Short mmCIF file of C-alpha atoms and ligand atoms in Angstrom, two decimals:
data_model
loop_
_atom_site.label_atom_id
_atom_site.label_comp_id
_atom_site.label_asym_id
_atom_site.label_seq_id
_atom_site.Cartn_x
_atom_site.Cartn_y
_atom_site.Cartn_z
CA MET A 8 24.08 -4.27 -8.00
CA VAL A 9 21.54 -1.89 -9.45
CA ASP A 10 21.21 -3.92 -12.67
CA ARG A 11 20.22 -6.97 -10.67
CA LEU A 12 17.20 -5.23 -9.17
CA PRO A 13 13.75 -5.91 -10.61
CA ARG A 14 12.30 -2.95 -12.51
CA TYR A 15 9.31 -1.20 -11.05
CA ALA A 16 6.68 -1.51 -13.77
CA ALA A 17 4.30 1.38 -13.13
CA GLY A 18 0.69 0.83 -14.15
CA LYS A 19 0.19 1.75 -17.79
CA PRO A 20 -2.33 4.29 -19.02
CA PRO A 21 -5.13 2.83 -21.14
CA VAL A 22 -4.81 2.75 -24.91
CA ALA A 23 -7.50 4.78 -26.69
CA VAL A 24 -10.28 2.78 -28.34
CA ASP A 25 -12.69 4.51 -30.75
CA GLY A 26 -16.00 5.39 -29.19
CA LEU A 27 -15.03 4.32 -25.65
CA ALA A 28 -13.93 6.43 -22.69
CA SER A 29 -10.60 5.03 -21.41
CA TYR A 30 -10.00 4.14 -17.79
CA LYS A 31 -6.80 3.46 -15.89
CA LEU A 32 -7.35 0.59 -13.48
CA SER A 33 -3.70 -0.36 -13.18
CA SER A 34 -2.20 1.68 -10.32
CA ASN A 35 -4.69 1.51 -7.43
CA GLU A 36 -5.17 5.24 -7.72
CA ASN A 37 -8.18 7.05 -6.38
CA PRO A 38 -10.30 7.82 -9.47
CA LEU A 39 -11.69 10.90 -7.70
CA PRO A 40 -9.73 14.17 -7.56
CA PRO A 41 -8.64 15.61 -4.21
CA ILE A 42 -11.46 17.32 -2.29
CA PRO A 43 -12.19 20.94 -3.33
CA ALA A 44 -10.66 22.51 -0.19
CA VAL A 45 -7.36 20.77 -1.00
CA VAL A 46 -7.36 21.96 -4.60
CA GLU A 47 -8.02 25.52 -3.35
CA ALA A 48 -5.27 25.34 -0.74
CA ILE A 49 -2.81 24.19 -3.39
CA ALA A 50 -3.82 27.00 -5.75
CA ALA A 51 -3.39 29.57 -2.98
CA GLN A 52 0.29 28.71 -2.41
CA THR A 53 3.09 30.78 -3.91
CA ASP A 54 6.06 30.49 -1.54
CA PHE A 55 8.00 28.11 -3.74
CA ASN A 56 11.19 30.14 -3.59
CA ARG A 57 11.47 28.78 -0.03
CA TYR A 58 12.45 25.29 1.08
CA PRO A 59 9.76 23.36 2.89
CA ASP A 60 9.89 22.73 6.65
CA PRO A 61 12.25 19.73 6.86
CA LEU A 62 10.33 18.36 9.84
CA SER A 63 6.84 18.80 8.29
CA THR A 64 5.81 20.23 11.66
CA LYS A 65 2.31 21.30 10.59
CA LEU A 66 1.52 17.94 9.11
CA ARG A 67 2.99 15.99 12.01
CA THR A 68 1.02 18.12 14.46
CA ALA A 69 -2.19 17.53 12.48
CA LEU A 70 -1.49 13.79 12.32
CA ALA A 71 -0.69 13.66 16.03
CA GLY A 72 -4.17 14.99 16.77
CA PHE A 73 -5.79 12.79 14.14
CA LEU A 74 -4.15 9.55 15.33
CA ASP A 75 -3.82 10.50 19.00
CA VAL A 76 -0.07 9.85 19.05
CA PRO A 77 2.89 12.12 19.96
CA ALA A 78 4.08 14.16 16.97
CA GLU A 79 7.63 12.95 17.77
CA ASP A 80 6.58 9.43 16.81
CA ILE A 81 5.75 10.45 13.24
CA VAL A 82 8.31 10.68 10.44
CA THR A 83 7.09 11.95 7.06
CA GLY A 84 8.43 10.94 3.68
CA ALA A 85 7.91 11.31 -0.05
CA GLY A 86 5.00 8.88 -0.04
CA SER A 87 5.02 5.86 2.22
CA LEU A 88 7.57 4.48 -0.24
CA GLY A 89 9.87 7.30 0.79
CA ALA A 90 9.23 6.37 4.42
CA LEU A 91 9.92 2.69 3.65
CA THR A 92 13.16 3.50 1.87
CA GLN A 93 14.33 5.47 4.93
CA LEU A 94 13.37 2.62 7.16
CA LEU A 95 15.25 -0.02 5.19
CA ALA A 96 18.27 2.24 4.80
CA THR A 97 18.26 2.62 8.59
CA PHE A 98 17.70 -0.95 9.71
CA ALA A 99 18.76 -3.34 6.96
CA GLY A 100 21.83 -3.42 4.80
CA GLN A 101 25.20 -5.03 4.44
CA ASN A 102 27.11 -6.27 7.49
CA ASP A 103 30.78 -5.83 8.36
CA ASP A 104 31.38 -9.42 7.20
CA GLY A 105 30.00 -8.45 3.78
CA LYS A 106 26.89 -10.57 4.19
CA PRO A 107 23.51 -8.91 3.68
CA ASP A 108 20.82 -8.60 6.32
CA GLU A 109 17.56 -10.37 5.56
CA VAL A 110 14.17 -8.77 5.07
CA ILE A 111 11.18 -11.11 5.09
CA TYR A 112 7.93 -10.35 3.31
CA ALA A 113 5.02 -12.17 1.73
CA TRP A 114 5.01 -12.75 -2.00
CA ARG A 115 3.28 -11.76 -4.07
CA SER A 116 3.01 -8.46 -2.28
CA PHE A 117 3.84 -4.84 -3.11
CA GLU A 118 6.09 -4.70 -6.15
CA ALA A 119 8.30 -2.00 -4.67
CA TYR A 120 9.46 -4.21 -1.75
CA PRO A 121 12.15 -6.18 -3.62
CA ILE A 122 13.49 -2.97 -5.15
CA CYS A 123 13.67 -1.07 -1.84
CA VAL A 124 15.23 -4.06 -0.07
CA GLY A 125 17.79 -4.53 -2.82
CA LEU A 126 18.69 -0.83 -2.85
CA ALA A 127 19.30 -0.97 0.89
CA GLY A 128 21.84 -3.73 0.23
CA ALA A 129 19.78 -6.34 2.09
CA GLU A 130 18.48 -9.69 0.88
CA SER A 131 14.83 -10.45 0.24
CA VAL A 132 13.29 -13.56 1.80
CA ARG A 133 9.93 -14.07 0.15
CA ILE A 134 7.31 -16.31 1.67
CA PRO A 135 4.52 -17.33 -0.75
CA VAL A 136 1.00 -16.20 0.14
CA THR A 137 -1.64 -18.89 0.66
CA ALA A 138 -4.08 -19.92 -2.10
CA ASP A 139 -6.55 -17.31 -0.86
CA GLY A 140 -3.96 -14.54 -1.03
CA ARG A 141 -3.21 -14.28 2.70
CA HIS A 142 0.16 -13.95 4.42
CA ASP A 143 1.44 -17.31 5.65
CA LEU A 144 2.49 -15.94 9.03
CA ASP A 145 3.65 -19.30 10.42
CA ALA A 146 6.02 -19.75 7.50
CA MET A 147 7.17 -16.14 7.83
CA ALA A 148 7.95 -16.62 11.54
CA ALA A 149 9.77 -19.86 10.74
CA ALA A 150 11.93 -18.02 8.18
CA VAL A 151 13.44 -15.69 10.81
CA THR A 152 17.20 -16.19 11.21
CA ALA A 153 19.97 -14.39 13.09
CA ARG A 154 20.28 -12.16 10.00
CA THR A 155 16.66 -11.05 9.90
CA ARG A 156 16.40 -7.32 10.61
CA VAL A 157 13.03 -6.31 9.18
CA ILE A 158 9.73 -8.04 8.35
CA LEU A 159 7.24 -6.30 6.05
CA LEU A 160 3.54 -7.02 6.58
CA CYS A 161 1.15 -5.59 4.02
CA THR A 162 -2.49 -5.25 5.08
CA PRO A 163 -4.61 -5.31 3.00
CA ASN A 164 -2.08 -7.09 0.84
CA ASN A 165 -1.41 -5.47 -2.52
CA PRO A 166 -2.17 -7.10 -4.97
CA THR A 167 -4.17 -9.98 -3.47
CA GLY A 168 -6.54 -8.01 -1.21
CA PRO A 169 -7.03 -9.73 2.19
CA ILE A 170 -6.24 -8.10 5.54
CA LEU A 171 -4.27 -9.44 8.45
CA THR A 172 -6.39 -9.94 11.54
CA ALA A 173 -5.55 -8.27 14.84
CA ALA A 174 -5.23 -11.62 16.59
CA GLU A 175 -2.88 -13.25 14.06
CA THR A 176 -0.74 -10.12 13.77
CA GLU A 177 -0.31 -9.81 17.50
CA ARG A 178 0.55 -13.48 17.82
CA PHE A 179 3.09 -13.04 15.04
CA ILE A 180 4.72 -9.97 16.61
CA ARG A 181 5.07 -11.85 19.89
CA SER A 182 6.62 -14.83 18.14
CA VAL A 183 9.50 -12.96 16.50
CA PRO A 184 12.56 -11.61 18.34
CA SER A 185 11.91 -8.14 19.74
CA ASP A 186 14.95 -6.70 17.96
CA VAL A 187 13.44 -7.48 14.56
CA VAL A 188 11.57 -4.46 13.17
CA VAL A 189 8.02 -5.38 12.10
CA VAL A 190 6.61 -2.97 9.51
CA ILE A 191 2.84 -2.85 9.05
CA ASP A 192 2.14 -1.26 5.67
CA GLU A 193 -1.41 0.08 5.78
CA ALA A 194 -1.58 1.98 2.49
CA TYR A 195 -5.26 1.01 2.10
CA GLN A 196 -6.29 1.25 5.75
CA GLU A 197 -9.24 3.58 5.08
CA PHE A 198 -10.84 1.05 2.71
CA VAL A 199 -10.88 -1.80 5.23
CA ARG A 200 -14.29 -2.93 6.45
CA ALA A 201 -13.36 -6.32 7.96
CA GLU A 202 -14.08 -6.03 11.67
CA ASP A 203 -11.28 -8.33 12.77
CA ALA A 204 -8.63 -6.39 10.83
CA VAL A 205 -5.46 -5.33 12.60
CA ASP A 206 -5.09 -1.64 13.46
CA GLY A 207 -1.40 -0.90 13.08
CA ILE A 208 -1.60 2.06 15.45
CA ARG A 209 -2.75 -0.24 18.26
CA MET A 210 0.22 -2.54 17.58
CA TYR A 211 2.60 0.44 17.59
CA ARG A 212 1.28 1.52 21.00
CA LYS A 213 2.02 -1.91 22.45
CA TYR A 214 5.21 -3.00 20.70
CA PRO A 215 8.37 -0.87 20.44
CA ASN A 216 9.60 -2.85 17.41
CA VAL A 217 6.54 -2.04 15.25
CA VAL A 218 6.52 0.64 12.54
CA VAL A 219 3.26 1.59 10.81
CA LEU A 220 3.33 3.00 7.28
CA ARG A 221 0.47 5.12 6.00
CA THR A 222 -0.04 7.32 2.97
CA PHE A 223 -2.09 10.11 1.45
CA SER A 224 -1.80 8.47 -1.97
CA LYS A 225 -4.85 6.22 -1.92
CA ALA A 226 -7.82 7.30 0.22
CA HIS A 227 -6.94 11.00 0.10
CA GLY A 228 -6.31 10.91 -3.66
CA LEU A 229 -2.93 12.64 -3.41
CA ALA A 230 -0.69 10.07 -5.12
CA GLY A 231 0.83 12.70 -7.38
CA LEU A 232 2.00 14.87 -4.47
CA ARG A 233 4.05 12.11 -2.76
CA VAL A 234 3.31 12.29 0.94
CA GLY A 235 3.26 9.49 3.49
CA TYR A 236 4.59 8.75 6.95
CA SER A 237 5.69 6.19 9.48
CA VAL A 238 4.62 5.92 13.11
CA SER A 239 6.84 4.21 15.67
CA GLN A 240 8.10 4.65 19.22
CA PRO A 241 11.12 6.90 19.97
CA GLN A 242 13.67 4.09 20.03
CA LEU A 243 13.02 3.61 16.31
CA THR A 244 12.02 7.16 15.29
CA GLN A 245 15.27 8.61 16.65
CA HIS A 246 17.12 6.56 14.01
CA LEU A 247 14.54 7.11 11.27
CA ARG A 248 14.72 10.86 11.61
CA VAL A 249 18.46 10.78 11.04
CA ALA A 250 17.95 8.79 7.84
CA ALA A 251 15.12 10.99 6.56
CA THR A 252 15.77 12.65 3.21
CA PRO A 253 15.88 16.40 3.92
CA PHE A 254 12.94 18.30 2.41
CA ALA A 255 11.34 15.11 1.09
CA VAL A 256 7.83 16.54 1.58
CA SER A 257 7.20 19.76 -0.39
CA GLN A 258 5.13 22.58 1.09
CA ILE A 259 2.38 21.84 -1.46
CA ALA A 260 2.22 18.22 -0.35
CA GLU A 261 2.32 19.12 3.33
CA GLN A 262 -0.42 21.75 3.05
CA ALA A 263 -2.61 19.48 0.89
CA ALA A 264 -2.29 16.66 3.42
CA VAL A 265 -3.15 18.96 6.34
CA VAL A 266 -6.26 20.32 4.61
CA SER A 267 -7.33 16.82 3.57
CA LEU A 268 -7.11 15.70 7.21
CA GLN A 269 -9.12 18.75 8.31
CA ASN A 270 -11.86 17.63 5.92
CA PHE A 271 -11.61 13.96 6.65
CA ASP A 272 -15.40 13.53 6.66
CA GLN A 273 -15.38 14.31 2.93
CA VAL A 274 -12.53 11.88 2.36
CA VAL A 275 -14.50 9.20 4.21
CA GLU A 276 -17.53 9.83 2.02
CA ARG A 277 -15.48 9.31 -1.13
CA VAL A 278 -13.79 6.25 0.25
CA GLN A 279 -17.20 4.84 1.13
CA SER A 280 -18.37 5.27 -2.46
CA LEU A 281 -15.30 3.33 -3.63
CA VAL A 282 -15.83 0.64 -1.00
CA GLU A 283 -19.39 0.21 -2.29
CA GLU A 284 -18.07 -0.12 -5.83
CA ARG A 285 -15.46 -2.63 -4.67
CA ASP A 286 -18.10 -4.71 -2.98
CA ARG A 287 -20.32 -4.50 -6.07
CA VAL A 288 -17.43 -5.72 -8.24
CA SER A 289 -16.49 -8.55 -5.84
CA ALA A 290 -20.11 -9.68 -5.59
CA GLY A 291 -20.50 -9.46 -9.38
CA LEU A 292 -17.45 -11.65 -9.92
CA ARG A 293 -18.63 -14.21 -7.37
CA ASP A 294 -22.07 -14.28 -9.03
CA LEU A 295 -20.23 -15.27 -12.20
CA GLY A 296 -18.59 -18.12 -10.28
CA TRP A 297 -15.18 -16.43 -10.17
CA PHE A 298 -12.91 -16.96 -7.19
CA VAL A 299 -11.79 -13.64 -5.72
CA PRO A 300 -9.81 -13.36 -2.48
CA ASP A 301 -11.41 -11.09 0.13
CA ALA A 302 -10.91 -7.59 -1.32
CA GLN A 303 -10.32 -5.01 1.42
CA GLY A 304 -8.37 -2.42 -0.58
CA ASN A 305 -9.42 -0.48 -3.68
CA PHE A 306 -8.65 -3.38 -6.04
CA VAL A 307 -9.55 -7.00 -6.79
CA TRP A 308 -7.21 -9.88 -7.55
CA LEU A 309 -7.88 -12.36 -10.32
CA ASP A 310 -5.80 -15.52 -9.98
CA LEU A 311 -5.69 -16.07 -13.75
CA GLY A 312 -2.30 -17.82 -13.93
CA ALA A 313 -1.12 -18.35 -17.50
CA ASN A 314 -4.16 -16.46 -18.85
CA SER A 315 -3.16 -13.20 -17.16
CA ALA A 316 -1.60 -11.52 -20.20
CA GLU A 317 -4.50 -12.59 -22.43
CA PHE A 318 -7.04 -11.15 -20.00
CA ALA A 319 -5.13 -7.86 -19.72
CA GLN A 320 -5.04 -7.68 -23.51
CA LEU A 321 -8.82 -8.18 -23.73
CA ALA A 322 -9.33 -5.45 -21.12
CA GLY A 323 -7.10 -3.17 -23.19
CA GLU A 324 -9.31 -3.74 -26.21
CA ARG A 325 -12.13 -2.33 -24.09
CA ALA A 326 -10.02 0.71 -23.18
CA LEU A 327 -9.37 -0.53 -19.63
CA SER A 328 -5.77 -0.78 -18.47
CA VAL A 329 -5.38 -3.43 -15.76
CA ARG A 330 -2.26 -4.84 -14.18
CA ALA A 331 -1.04 -8.33 -15.14
CA PHE A 332 1.72 -9.82 -13.00
CA GLY A 333 3.54 -12.40 -15.12
CA ASN A 334 1.79 -15.76 -15.10
CA GLU A 335 0.34 -15.17 -11.66
CA GLY A 336 -2.69 -13.00 -11.92
CA VAL A 337 -4.26 -9.68 -12.72
CA ARG A 338 -4.98 -6.82 -10.33
CA VAL A 339 -7.83 -4.54 -11.25
CA SER A 340 -8.21 -1.24 -9.39
CA ILE A 341 -11.66 0.03 -8.53
CA GLY A 342 -12.36 3.01 -10.74
CA GLU A 343 -15.32 5.03 -11.94
CA ALA A 344 -18.65 3.14 -11.90
CA GLU A 345 -18.68 2.94 -15.70
CA ALA A 346 -15.18 1.44 -15.72
CA ASN A 347 -16.12 -1.15 -13.10
CA THR A 348 -19.26 -2.10 -15.02
CA ARG A 349 -17.30 -2.49 -18.24
CA PHE A 350 -14.82 -4.71 -16.40
CA LEU A 351 -17.65 -6.91 -15.10
CA GLU A 352 -19.08 -7.13 -18.63
CA LEU A 353 -15.75 -8.41 -19.89
CA CYS A 354 -15.63 -11.01 -17.11
CA ALA A 355 -19.14 -12.17 -17.97
CA VAL A 356 -17.98 -13.25 -21.43
CA TYR A 357 -14.50 -14.47 -20.47
CA THR A 358 -14.51 -18.26 -20.43
CA LYS A 359 -11.50 -19.09 -18.22
CA PRO A 360 -12.37 -17.69 -14.79
CA PRO A 361 -10.09 -18.08 -11.77
CA ARG A 362 -11.16 -20.94 -9.51
CA ARG A 363 -10.06 -21.67 -6.00
CA SER A 364 -6.93 -23.81 -6.32
C1 PLP B 28 0.34 2.29 -3.07
C2 PLP B 28 1.09 1.62 -1.99
C3 PLP B 28 1.94 2.34 -1.18
C4 PLP B 28 1.97 3.82 -1.29
O1 PLP B 28 2.95 4.34 -1.90
P1 PLP B 28 3.16 5.91 -1.78
O2 PLP B 28 4.62 5.99 -1.87
O3 PLP B 28 2.64 6.35 -0.46
O4 PLP B 28 2.42 6.51 -2.92
C5 PLP B 28 2.60 1.71 -0.14
N1 PLP B 28 2.42 0.42 0.10
C6 PLP B 28 1.58 -0.31 -0.64
C7 PLP B 28 1.36 -1.72 -0.32
C8 PLP B 28 0.91 0.26 -1.72
O5 PLP B 28 0.10 -0.47 -2.46
#
């Protein structure tokens, strides 16, 4: 079974080019280091002979205050991917008759979904995104069968960029059976500026079959420490907690996340600087006549089709690593201002821009 799973191709580091600083724009990482208070808190820790708190009580308490939800409704994991793996292991797998459960998600979306679904023993049902990179929610609702256990919604969608609106998400949740778990993956929530965007936490408050996934990897710049969480009502969390990997969140990760939340104003400032860069890049591409789907995360999507590998190669020659997905397109993470400017300079001389199809 494992050999039939797609491989997770992590974003590659840039190849060195003489005379040019290299930039990694291939993993949607935060180009800025964690805030100083977090770095200090990490340096101050020494208790590594001890296991971490398996319930991440400090972090869940801090998050409960931050989100205004009961701490019992939060389950932490090794990144939101850890939380997602727990969730799929809990709710989707193989049935007694040997047939797999179905998990529906948009495609292209987060590369880890097919791997996590496959590992859980369930079957992926992928519904193509629209030409402007949005979830086709009508088609996703129509794909629900008696075997559907989980639906993954990704907003903003990685790698295409657009959000789901509150209205369309709520309509969708109401249209699917209430025993189907609807996951709202909000890894880039802090970067969203669209006013009509869904707020997963509001959906969780209203609907007992909704699970929200959030992470410290992107906005907080803590990807390397692996800490994320899910939020859902007790009828789901009671099962999720049982499936949680013991000690998945280390004490370093927990403490870093707590201190980052305590200094959220500084996180917001950094995120805002990246949002401004994202909007500068999107506007720059549109000025060149390029079609870019609405970018609400920390990345832009270039629908380059068969030219994707060629474009990624040209970026590499300029010491920029970007992420090409087969013959579909290229995702470029927002990085340091100099990296973003160099990317725009490449686009200005590239003669086969993506057009709205
Ligand atoms: C980056 C990302 C994650 C986060 O993964 P972590 O395990 O929290 O680092 C989750 N979902 C999506 C869509 C992502 O792009």
